[in-house]
CSV table of C-alpha atoms in Angstrom, one decimal:
chain,number,residue,atom,x,y,z
A,1,HIS,CA,97.5,80.7,64.8
A,2,VAL,CA,96.9,77.0,65.1
A,3,VAL,CA,94.3,74.4,64.2
A,4,LEU,CA,93.7,72.3,67.3
A,5,ARG,CA,93.0,69.0,65.6
A,6,GLN,CA,96.6,69.2,64.2
A,7,LEU,CA,98.2,69.6,67.6
A,8,ALA,CA,96.6,66.7,69.6
A,9,PRO,CA,95.3,63.2,69.2
A,10,GLY,CA,91.5,62.9,68.7
A,11,GLY,CA,90.9,60.1,71.1
A,12,GLU,CA,88.2,57.4,70.6
A,13,ASP,CA,85.7,59.8,69.1
A,14,PHE,CA,87.9,61.4,66.5
A,15,PRO,CA,90.7,58.9,65.6
A,16,GLU,CA,91.4,60.8,62.3
A,17,PHE,CA,92.6,63.9,64.2
A,18,GLY,CA,96.2,64.5,65.3
A,19,ASP,CA,98.2,63.2,62.3
A,20,GLY,CA,101.7,64.6,62.7
A,21,HIS,CA,100.9,66.3,66.1
A,22,GLU,CA,104.0,64.9,67.7
A,23,GLN,CA,106.3,66.8,65.3
A,24,ARG,CA,104.2,70.0,65.6
A,25,LEU,CA,104.4,69.9,69.4
A,26,LYS,CA,108.2,69.3,69.2
A,27,THR,CA,108.5,72.4,67.0
A,28,LEU,CA,106.3,74.4,69.3
A,29,LYS,CA,108.4,73.5,72.3
A,30,LYS,CA,111.5,74.8,70.5
A,31,LEU,CA,109.7,78.0,69.7
A,32,VAL,CA,108.7,78.5,73.3
A,33,VAL,CA,112.2,77.8,74.6
A,34,GLN,CA,113.7,80.3,72.1
A,35,ALA,CA,111.2,83.0,73.0
A,36,ARG,CA,111.6,82.5,76.8
A,37,ARG,CA,115.3,83.5,76.5
A,38,TYR,CA,114.0,87.0,75.7
A,39,GLY,CA,111.2,87.1,78.2
A,40,ILE,CA,108.5,86.4,75.6
A,41,GLY,CA,105.6,84.1,76.0
A,42,ILE,CA,104.0,82.3,73.1
A,43,TYR,CA,100.2,82.4,72.9
A,44,LEU,CA,98.0,80.2,70.8
A,45,TYR,CA,95.1,81.8,68.9
A,46,MET,CA,92.0,79.5,69.4
A,47,ASN,CA,89.3,79.7,66.9
A,48,GLU,CA,87.6,76.4,67.7
A,49,PRO,CA,86.1,73.9,67.0
A,50,ARG,CA,86.6,74.4,63.3
A,51,ALA,CA,83.8,73.3,61.0
A,52,MET,CA,84.3,70.1,59.1
A,53,PRO,CA,83.5,68.8,55.6
A,54,LEU,CA,80.1,67.2,55.3
A,55,ALA,CA,81.6,63.7,54.8
A,56,PHE,CA,83.0,64.0,58.4
A,57,PHE,CA,79.5,63.6,59.7
A,58,LYS,CA,78.5,60.5,57.6
A,59,ASP,CA,78.9,58.3,60.7
A,60,ARG,CA,78.2,61.1,63.2
A,61,PRO,CA,74.9,62.6,62.1
A,62,GLU,CA,73.9,63.3,65.6
A,63,MET,CA,77.0,65.6,66.1
A,64,ALA,CA,76.3,67.8,63.0
A,65,GLY,CA,75.2,71.3,63.6
A,66,VAL,CA,74.8,74.4,61.5
A,67,LYS,CA,75.6,74.0,57.8
A,68,GLU,CA,77.3,76.6,55.5
A,69,GLY,CA,78.2,75.5,52.0
A,70,ASP,CA,80.3,72.3,52.1
A,71,PHE,CA,81.0,72.6,55.9
A,72,GLN,CA,79.1,71.9,59.0
A,73,THR,CA,79.8,72.7,62.7
A,74,MET,CA,80.9,70.2,65.3
A,75,CYS,CA,78.0,71.0,67.6
A,76,THR,CA,79.3,72.0,71.0
A,77,SER,CA,76.0,71.0,72.6
A,78,ASP,CA,77.3,67.4,72.1
A,79,PRO,CA,79.4,66.6,75.2
A,80,ARG,CA,81.8,64.5,73.0
A,81,VAL,CA,82.8,67.7,71.1
A,82,ARG,CA,83.4,69.6,74.3
A,83,LYS,CA,85.4,66.7,75.8
A,84,TRP,CA,87.6,66.6,72.7
A,85,LEU,CA,88.1,70.4,72.9
A,86,GLY,CA,89.1,70.3,76.6
A,87,ASP,CA,91.2,67.1,76.4
A,88,SER,CA,93.1,68.4,73.3
A,89,LEU,CA,94.1,71.6,75.0
A,90,ALA,CA,95.0,69.8,78.2
A,91,HIS,CA,97.3,67.6,76.1
A,92,VAL,CA,98.9,70.6,74.3
A,93,PHE,CA,99.5,72.5,77.5
A,94,GLY,CA,100.6,69.4,79.4
A,95,GLU,CA,103.2,68.7,76.7
A,96,VAL,CA,104.3,72.4,76.4
A,97,PRO,CA,103.6,73.8,79.9
A,98,ASP,CA,105.6,77.0,79.3
A,99,LEU,CA,103.2,78.3,76.7
A,100,GLY,CA,102.0,81.8,77.8
A,101,GLY,CA,98.3,80.9,77.1
A,102,VAL,CA,95.6,81.3,74.6
A,103,PHE,CA,93.3,84.0,73.3
A,104,THR,CA,90.0,83.0,71.7
A,105,ILE,CA,87.7,84.3,69.0
A,106,THR,CA,84.4,82.6,69.2
A,107,ALA,CA,82.3,84.5,66.6
A,108,SER,CA,84.6,85.1,63.7
A,109,GLU,CA,84.5,84.7,59.9
A,110,ASN,CA,85.3,81.0,60.5
A,111,LEU,CA,82.4,78.8,61.2
A,112,THR,CA,83.0,77.2,64.7
A,113,SER,CA,80.1,76.7,67.1
A,114,CYS,CA,76.5,76.8,66.0
A,115,ALA,CA,76.3,80.3,67.5
A,116,SER,CA,79.4,81.6,65.9
A,117,HIS,CA,77.4,83.1,63.0
A,118,ALA,CA,74.2,83.7,65.1
A,119,ARG,CA,72.4,80.8,63.4
A,120,HIS,CA,72.1,78.4,66.3
A,121,GLN,CA,68.3,78.3,65.8
A,122,GLN,CA,69.0,76.0,62.8
A,123,CYS,CA,70.5,73.3,65.0
A,124,PRO,CA,68.2,70.8,66.6
A,125,ARG,CA,70.2,70.9,69.9
A,126,CYS,CA,71.3,74.5,70.1
A,127,LYS,CA,68.0,76.0,69.2
A,128,GLN,CA,66.9,75.3,72.8
A,129,ARG,CA,69.8,77.4,74.1
A,130,THR,CA,70.8,81.1,73.9
A,131,ASP,CA,73.7,82.2,71.8
A,132,ALA,CA,75.3,83.6,75.0
A,133,GLU,CA,75.2,80.2,76.7
A,134,ILE,CA,76.9,78.5,73.7
A,135,ILE,CA,79.6,81.1,73.2
A,136,ALA,CA,80.4,81.3,77.0
A,137,GLU,CA,80.4,77.5,77.1
A,138,VAL,CA,83.0,77.3,74.3
A,139,ASN,CA,85.2,79.7,76.2
A,140,ALA,CA,84.7,77.9,79.5
A,141,THR,CA,85.6,74.6,77.8
A,142,ILE,CA,88.8,76.1,76.4
A,143,GLU,CA,89.7,77.6,79.8
A,144,GLU,CA,89.2,74.3,81.6
A,145,GLY,CA,91.4,72.4,79.2
A,146,VAL,CA,94.2,74.9,79.2
A,147,HIS,CA,94.3,75.1,83.0
A,148,ARG,CA,94.1,71.4,83.4
A,149,GLY,CA,97.4,71.2,81.4
A,150,SER,CA,99.0,74.3,82.7
A,151,PRO,CA,97.4,76.2,85.7
A,152,GLN,CA,99.6,79.3,85.3
A,153,ALA,CA,98.7,79.9,81.6
A,154,ARG,CA,96.5,82.8,80.7
A,155,VAL,CA,93.2,82.5,78.9
A,156,ILE,CA,91.8,85.6,77.2
A,157,ALA,CA,88.4,85.7,75.5
A,158,TRP,CA,88.4,88.3,72.7
A,159,ASP,CA,85.0,89.7,72.1
A,160,TRP,CA,85.6,90.2,68.4
A,161,GLY,CA,82.4,89.1,66.6
A,162,TRP,CA,80.2,89.5,69.7
A,163,LYS,CA,79.0,92.7,68.1
A,164,GLY,CA,76.0,90.7,66.7
A,165,HIS,CA,75.1,90.0,70.3
A,166,GLY,CA,74.6,93.5,71.5
A,167,ASP,CA,76.7,94.8,74.4
A,168,ALA,CA,77.2,91.1,75.5
A,169,PRO,CA,76.7,91.4,79.3
A,170,ASP,CA,75.0,88.0,79.0
A,171,ILE,CA,78.1,86.4,77.6
A,172,VAL,CA,80.5,88.0,80.1
A,173,SER,CA,78.2,87.1,83.0
A,174,LEU,CA,78.6,83.4,82.1
A,175,LEU,CA,82.4,83.3,81.6
A,176,PRO,CA,84.5,81.3,84.2
A,177,GLU,CA,86.4,83.3,86.8
A,178,ASN,CA,89.9,82.5,85.5
A,179,ILE,CA,89.5,84.2,82.2
A,180,ALA,CA,90.1,87.7,80.9
A,181,VAL,CA,87.9,89.7,78.5
A,182,MET,CA,89.6,91.5,75.6
A,183,SER,CA,87.9,94.2,73.6
A,184,VAL,CA,89.0,96.3,70.6
A,185,SER,CA,89.6,99.6,72.3
A,186,GLU,CA,88.4,102.0,69.6
A,187,TRP,CA,85.3,100.0,68.5
A,188,SER,CA,82.0,102.0,68.2
A,189,LEU,CA,83.8,105.3,68.7
A,190,PRO,CA,81.8,108.0,66.9
A,191,ILE,CA,83.7,110.2,64.5
A,192,GLU,CA,83.1,113.0,62.0
A,193,ARG,CA,85.5,113.4,59.1
A,194,GLY,CA,84.8,115.9,56.3
A,195,GLY,CA,81.3,116.5,57.7
A,196,VAL,CA,80.5,112.7,57.4
A,197,LYS,CA,79.5,111.1,60.7
A,198,SER,CA,80.2,107.4,61.3
A,199,LYS,CA,81.6,105.0,63.9
A,200,ILE,CA,84.9,103.2,64.1
A,201,GLY,CA,84.9,99.4,63.6
A,202,GLU,CA,88.5,98.4,64.3
A,203,TYR,CA,92.0,98.9,62.9
A,204,SER,CA,92.2,102.6,63.7
A,205,ILE,CA,95.1,104.8,64.9
A,206,SER,CA,93.5,108.0,63.6
A,207,ALA,CA,90.7,107.7,66.2
A,208,VAL,CA,91.8,107.5,69.8
A,209,GLY,CA,90.0,105.1,72.1
A,210,PRO,CA,88.6,103.7,74.2
A,211,GLY,CA,85.1,103.7,72.7
A,212,PRO,CA,81.8,102.9,74.3
A,213,ARG,CA,81.7,99.2,73.4
A,214,ALA,CA,85.0,98.3,74.9
A,215,THR,CA,84.3,100.4,78.0
A,216,LYS,CA,81.1,98.6,78.6
A,217,HIS,CA,82.7,95.1,78.2
A,218,TRP,CA,85.5,96.0,80.5
A,219,GLN,CA,83.0,97.2,83.1
A,220,TYR,CA,81.1,94.0,82.8
A,221,ALA,CA,84.3,92.0,83.3
A,222,LYS,CA,85.4,94.1,86.3
A,223,GLN,CA,82.0,93.6,87.9
A,224,ARG,CA,82.5,89.9,87.6
A,225,GLY,CA,86.1,90.1,89.0
A,226,LEU,CA,87.6,89.3,85.6
A,227,LYS,CA,90.6,91.0,84.1
A,228,ALA,CA,90.2,93.4,81.2
A,229,VAL,CA,92.5,93.6,78.2
A,230,ALA,CA,92.6,96.2,75.5
A,231,LYS,CA,93.3,95.2,71.9
A,232,VAL,CA,94.9,98.2,70.2
A,233,ALA,CA,97.0,99.0,67.1
A,234,PHE,CA,100.0,101.1,68.0
A,235,ASN,CA,102.3,100.6,65.0
A,236,ASN,CA,100.1,100.7,61.9
A,237,THR,CA,96.7,99.6,60.7
A,238,TRP,CA,94.9,99.0,57.5
A,239,GLU,CA,94.5,102.8,57.4
A,240,LEU,CA,98.1,102.5,56.2
A,241,SER,CA,99.8,99.1,56.5
A,242,ALA,CA,102.6,99.5,54.0
A,243,VAL,CA,105.0,101.1,56.4
A,244,PRO,CA,106.4,99.4,59.6
A,245,TYR,CA,104.9,102.1,61.8
A,246,LEU,CA,103.3,105.5,61.6
A,247,PRO,CA,105.2,108.2,63.6
A,248,VAL,CA,102.0,109.6,65.1
A,249,MET,CA,103.3,109.4,68.7
A,250,ASP,CA,100.8,111.9,70.1
A,251,LEU,CA,97.9,109.7,69.1
A,252,ILE,CA,99.6,106.6,70.6
A,253,ALA,CA,100.4,108.5,73.8
A,254,GLU,CA,96.9,109.9,74.1
A,255,HIS,CA,95.4,106.4,73.7
A,256,SER,CA,97.8,104.9,76.2
A,257,GLU,CA,97.0,107.6,78.8
A,258,ASN,CA,93.3,107.0,78.3
A,259,LEU,CA,93.8,103.3,78.9
A,260,GLN,CA,95.6,104.1,82.1
A,261,GLY,CA,92.4,105.8,83.3
A,262,ALA,CA,90.2,102.9,82.0
A,263,GLY,CA,91.9,100.5,84.4
A,264,VAL,CA,92.7,97.7,81.9
A,265,ASP,CA,95.0,94.9,83.0
A,266,GLY,CA,96.9,94.4,79.8
A,267,MET,CA,97.1,95.3,76.1
A,268,MET,CA,97.5,93.4,72.8
A,269,LEU,CA,99.5,95.8,70.7
A,270,SER,CA,98.8,94.4,67.2
A,271,TRP,CA,96.9,91.8,65.2
A,272,THR,CA,97.7,90.7,61.7
A,273,LEU,CA,100.2,93.5,61.1
A,274,GLY,CA,102.2,96.0,63.2
A,275,GLY,CA,104.8,94.0,65.0
A,276,TYR,CA,107.8,96.1,64.1
A,277,PRO,CA,110.1,97.1,67.1
A,278,SER,CA,109.3,100.8,66.6
A,279,PRO,CA,109.5,103.9,68.8
A,280,ASN,CA,105.7,103.7,69.0
A,281,LEU,CA,106.0,100.6,71.2
A,282,LEU,CA,108.2,102.6,73.6
A,283,VAL,CA,105.2,104.8,74.4
A,284,SER,CA,103.2,101.7,75.6
A,285,HIS,CA,106.3,100.5,77.5
A,286,LYS,CA,106.7,103.8,79.3
A,287,PHE,CA,103.1,103.9,80.4
A,288,SER,CA,103.2,100.3,81.5
A,289,ASN,CA,106.2,101.0,83.8
A,290,GLN,CA,105.0,104.5,84.9
A,291,PRO,CA,101.4,104.2,86.0
A,292,GLN,CA,101.1,107.9,86.8
A,293,ALA,CA,102.8,109.0,83.6
A,294,THR,CA,101.3,111.7,81.3
A,295,LYS,CA,101.4,112.1,77.6
A,296,GLU,CA,103.7,115.1,77.6
A,297,VAL,CA,106.2,113.6,80.0
A,298,VAL,CA,106.4,110.3,78.1
A,299,LEU,CA,106.8,111.9,74.7
A,300,GLN,CA,109.5,114.3,76.0
A,301,GLU,CA,111.4,111.4,77.6
A,302,ILE,CA,111.4,109.3,74.4
A,303,ALA,CA,112.4,112.3,72.2
A,304,GLU,CA,115.4,113.1,74.4
A,305,GLU,CA,116.5,109.5,74.9
A,306,ARG,CA,116.3,108.6,71.2
A,307,TYR,CA,117.5,111.8,69.5
A,308,GLY,CA,119.2,114.0,72.1
A,309,THR,CA,118.2,117.3,73.7
A,310,LYS,CA,118.9,119.4,70.6
A,311,ALA,CA,116.8,117.3,68.2
A,312,ALA,CA,114.0,116.5,70.8
A,313,PRO,CA,112.0,119.7,70.3
A,314,HIS,CA,111.9,119.2,66.5
A,315,MET,CA,110.8,115.6,66.9
A,316,ARG,CA,108.0,116.6,69.3
A,317,GLN,CA,106.8,119.1,66.7
A,318,ALA,CA,107.0,116.5,63.9
A,319,TRP,CA,105.0,113.9,65.9
A,320,SER,CA,102.3,116.4,66.8
A,321,LYS,CA,101.9,117.6,63.2
A,322,PHE,CA,101.8,114.0,61.9
A,323,SER,CA,99.2,113.1,64.5
A,324,GLU,CA,97.0,116.1,63.8
A,325,ALA,CA,97.2,115.4,60.1
A,326,PHE,CA,96.3,111.7,60.5
A,327,ARG,CA,93.2,112.5,62.5
A,328,GLN,CA,91.7,113.5,59.1
A,329,PHE,CA,91.9,110.0,57.7
A,330,PRO,CA,88.5,109.2,55.9
A,331,TYR,CA,87.9,106.1,57.9
A,332,SER,CA,85.6,103.3,56.7
A,333,GLY,CA,85.9,99.6,56.2
A,334,ALA,CA,85.8,100.2,52.4
A,335,ALA,CA,88.6,102.8,52.5
A,336,MET,CA,90.8,100.6,54.6
A,337,TYR,CA,90.5,97.5,52.6
A,338,LEU,CA,89.9,98.8,49.0
A,339,ALA,CA,91.4,102.2,48.6
A,340,PRO,CA,94.9,102.7,47.1
A,341,GLN,CA,96.8,104.0,50.1
A,342,GLN,CA,98.5,100.6,50.7
A,343,GLN,CA,100.0,100.9,47.2
A,344,GLY,CA,100.3,104.6,47.0
A,345,PRO,CA,102.2,105.7,43.8
A,346,ALA,CA,102.4,102.1,42.6
A,347,ASN,CA,98.6,102.0,41.9
A,348,LEU,CA,98.3,102.4,38.1
A,349,LEU,CA,96.5,105.2,36.4
A,350,PHE,CA,94.1,104.4,33.6
A,351,VAL,CA,93.1,106.5,30.6
A,352,LYS,CA,89.6,105.0,30.5
A,353,PRO,CA,87.4,103.4,33.2
A,354,THR,CA,88.4,99.7,33.6
A,355,GLY,CA,85.3,98.3,35.2
A,356,TYR,CA,87.6,96.3,37.5
A,357,ALA,CA,86.6,95.8,41.1
A,358,ALA,CA,89.1,96.6,43.8
A,359,THR,CA,90.3,93.6,45.8
A,360,MET,CA,90.7,93.4,49.5
A,361,VAL,CA,94.1,94.9,50.5
A,362,GLY,CA,95.2,94.0,47.0
A,363,TYR,CA,94.7,95.8,43.7
A,364,PRO,CA,92.6,99.0,44.0
A,365,TYR,CA,92.4,99.7,40.2
A,366,ASP,CA,90.2,102.8,39.6
A,367,ASP,CA,87.3,101.6,41.7
A,368,LEU,CA,86.6,105.0,43.4
A,369,ALA,CA,82.9,104.3,43.9
A,370,ARG,CA,83.9,101.5,46.3
A,371,TRP,CA,87.0,103.1,47.8
A,372,ARG,CA,85.1,106.2,49.1
A,373,ALA,CA,82.1,104.8,50.9
A,374,PRO,CA,80.5,106.6,52.7
A,375,TYR,CA,82.3,109.8,51.6
A,376,PRO,CA,81.4,111.9,48.5
A,377,ASP,CA,84.1,111.9,45.9
A,378,ALA,CA,85.3,115.4,46.6
A,379,VAL,CA,85.3,114.9,50.4
A,380,PHE,CA,87.2,111.6,50.1
A,381,ALA,CA,89.9,113.3,48.0
A,382,GLU,CA,90.0,116.4,50.3
A,383,GLN,CA,90.5,114.3,53.4
A,384,PHE,CA,93.6,112.6,51.9
A,385,GLU,CA,94.9,116.0,50.8
A,386,LYS,CA,94.5,117.3,54.4
A,387,ILE,CA,96.6,114.4,55.6
A,388,ALA,CA,99.3,114.9,53.0
A,389,SER,CA,99.6,118.6,53.4
A,390,GLY,CA,99.7,118.5,57.2
A,391,TRP,CA,102.2,115.6,57.1
A,392,ASN,CA,104.5,117.5,54.9
A,393,VAL,CA,104.7,120.3,57.4
A,394,GLY,CA,105.7,117.7,60.0
A,395,LEU,CA,108.4,116.4,57.7
A,396,THR,CA,110.1,119.8,57.8
A,397,ASP,CA,110.4,119.5,61.6
A,398,LEU,CA,111.8,116.0,61.3
A,399,GLU,CA,114.4,117.1,58.8
A,400,LYS,CA,115.5,119.8,61.3
A,401,ALA,CA,115.8,117.1,64.0
A,402,VAL,CA,118.1,115.1,61.7
A,403,ALA,CA,120.2,118.2,61.0
A,404,VAL,CA,121.0,118.8,64.7
A,405,ALA,CA,121.3,115.2,65.8
A,406,SER,CA,124.6,113.3,65.8
A,407,GLY,CA,126.0,109.8,66.1
A,408,GLU,CA,123.4,107.0,66.9
A,409,GLU,CA,120.8,109.7,67.6
A,410,ARG,CA,121.1,111.0,64.0
A,411,THR,CA,120.9,107.4,62.6
A,412,ARG,CA,117.6,106.9,64.5
A,413,ALA,CA,116.2,110.2,63.3
A,414,GLU,CA,117.2,109.4,59.7
A,415,SER,CA,115.5,106.1,59.9
A,416,ASP,CA,112.3,107.7,61.2
A,417,LEU,CA,112.5,110.3,58.4
A,418,SER,CA,112.6,107.5,55.8
A,419,VAL,CA,109.4,106.0,57.3
A,420,ALA,CA,107.7,109.3,57.5
A,421,ARG,CA,108.5,110.1,53.8
A,422,ALA,CA,107.2,106.7,52.7
A,423,ALA,CA,104.0,107.3,54.6
A,424,VAL,CA,103.3,110.7,53.0
A,425,LEU,CA,103.9,109.2,49.5
């Protein structure tokens, strides 16, 4: 995650940009060299151009776009802003040509272009344009700058935040040819948990994608001749982030197999959490190297390779039971961010109602009314009970695997057992 004005000089139009950029690029080069030793490419997350304080526009009133609070957009309908954006990226990738590439988010929580929060009608320049034109133009400007500096680098446009723009065929249709479209695989997937119907937003392992939104965006990309990328979560999510990975291998393998059929060209395996080198990632690795692989074959191979032939059947049983239990997760944005599962037994009990409000992935307190939305109290509790009881059955199988394994295989099984026990708590 970088802020572009800290990585490159601002040129004549923005002389205040770039303070300390030489040292930052030097550090970035070291990181790239270190990663390349292990076959790893470093990608920059581009969420640009970042909004600036109001004082920034005192001598640039014609460049000011949409205002939110004490910040205002650097309007990308002004060619000077686009020139800076392209030139800065060309500079970064020219100085560090071995960077793997960038991925963009162009409609996020951060205010960037005038269309980033669907308020471009408030800008005197952008109101004459469509939001699709503006968002596509930002991506195109980034792509041009990156490839001017390093033609082999990859540019991936993540559609996160495009949900306010419908199914976004208009955005995809305007993207340049040398760009890939990335979509959250499980987004918009319809689910029913405890009789409550809803749709998945993101950050879900319990619901197996791809969903209709990603499928449509990949189809639009393919029709244009663009590559399609799936953003998935294969280690953990905000459903339960406090363990390095969730041993729900059947769910991961099912998702991987579905993506093989969807014809995607790549995957992003995590986002702000979930980078642990777990057995879950072996599933994705197997499918990547065996295009015709099936769920059962992959899981059996991993079980035997990691734990030996005696323990493998017990591990397969454990994974399947964990996976079936986790399908009961009472998914919602409120549950993921506010409910107590991230803290588990560490969340304090209170004799009397506190009146405290749960904080995002922080302290849940006793704020049940906000934890449970949209589930009734009893249903919310019952769904977690279903997960816990089903998971405990799987623990018995995992313990059997530990008992019959030996040497390094037993060590791996014991490590997995500690993670699984933490998850059920």
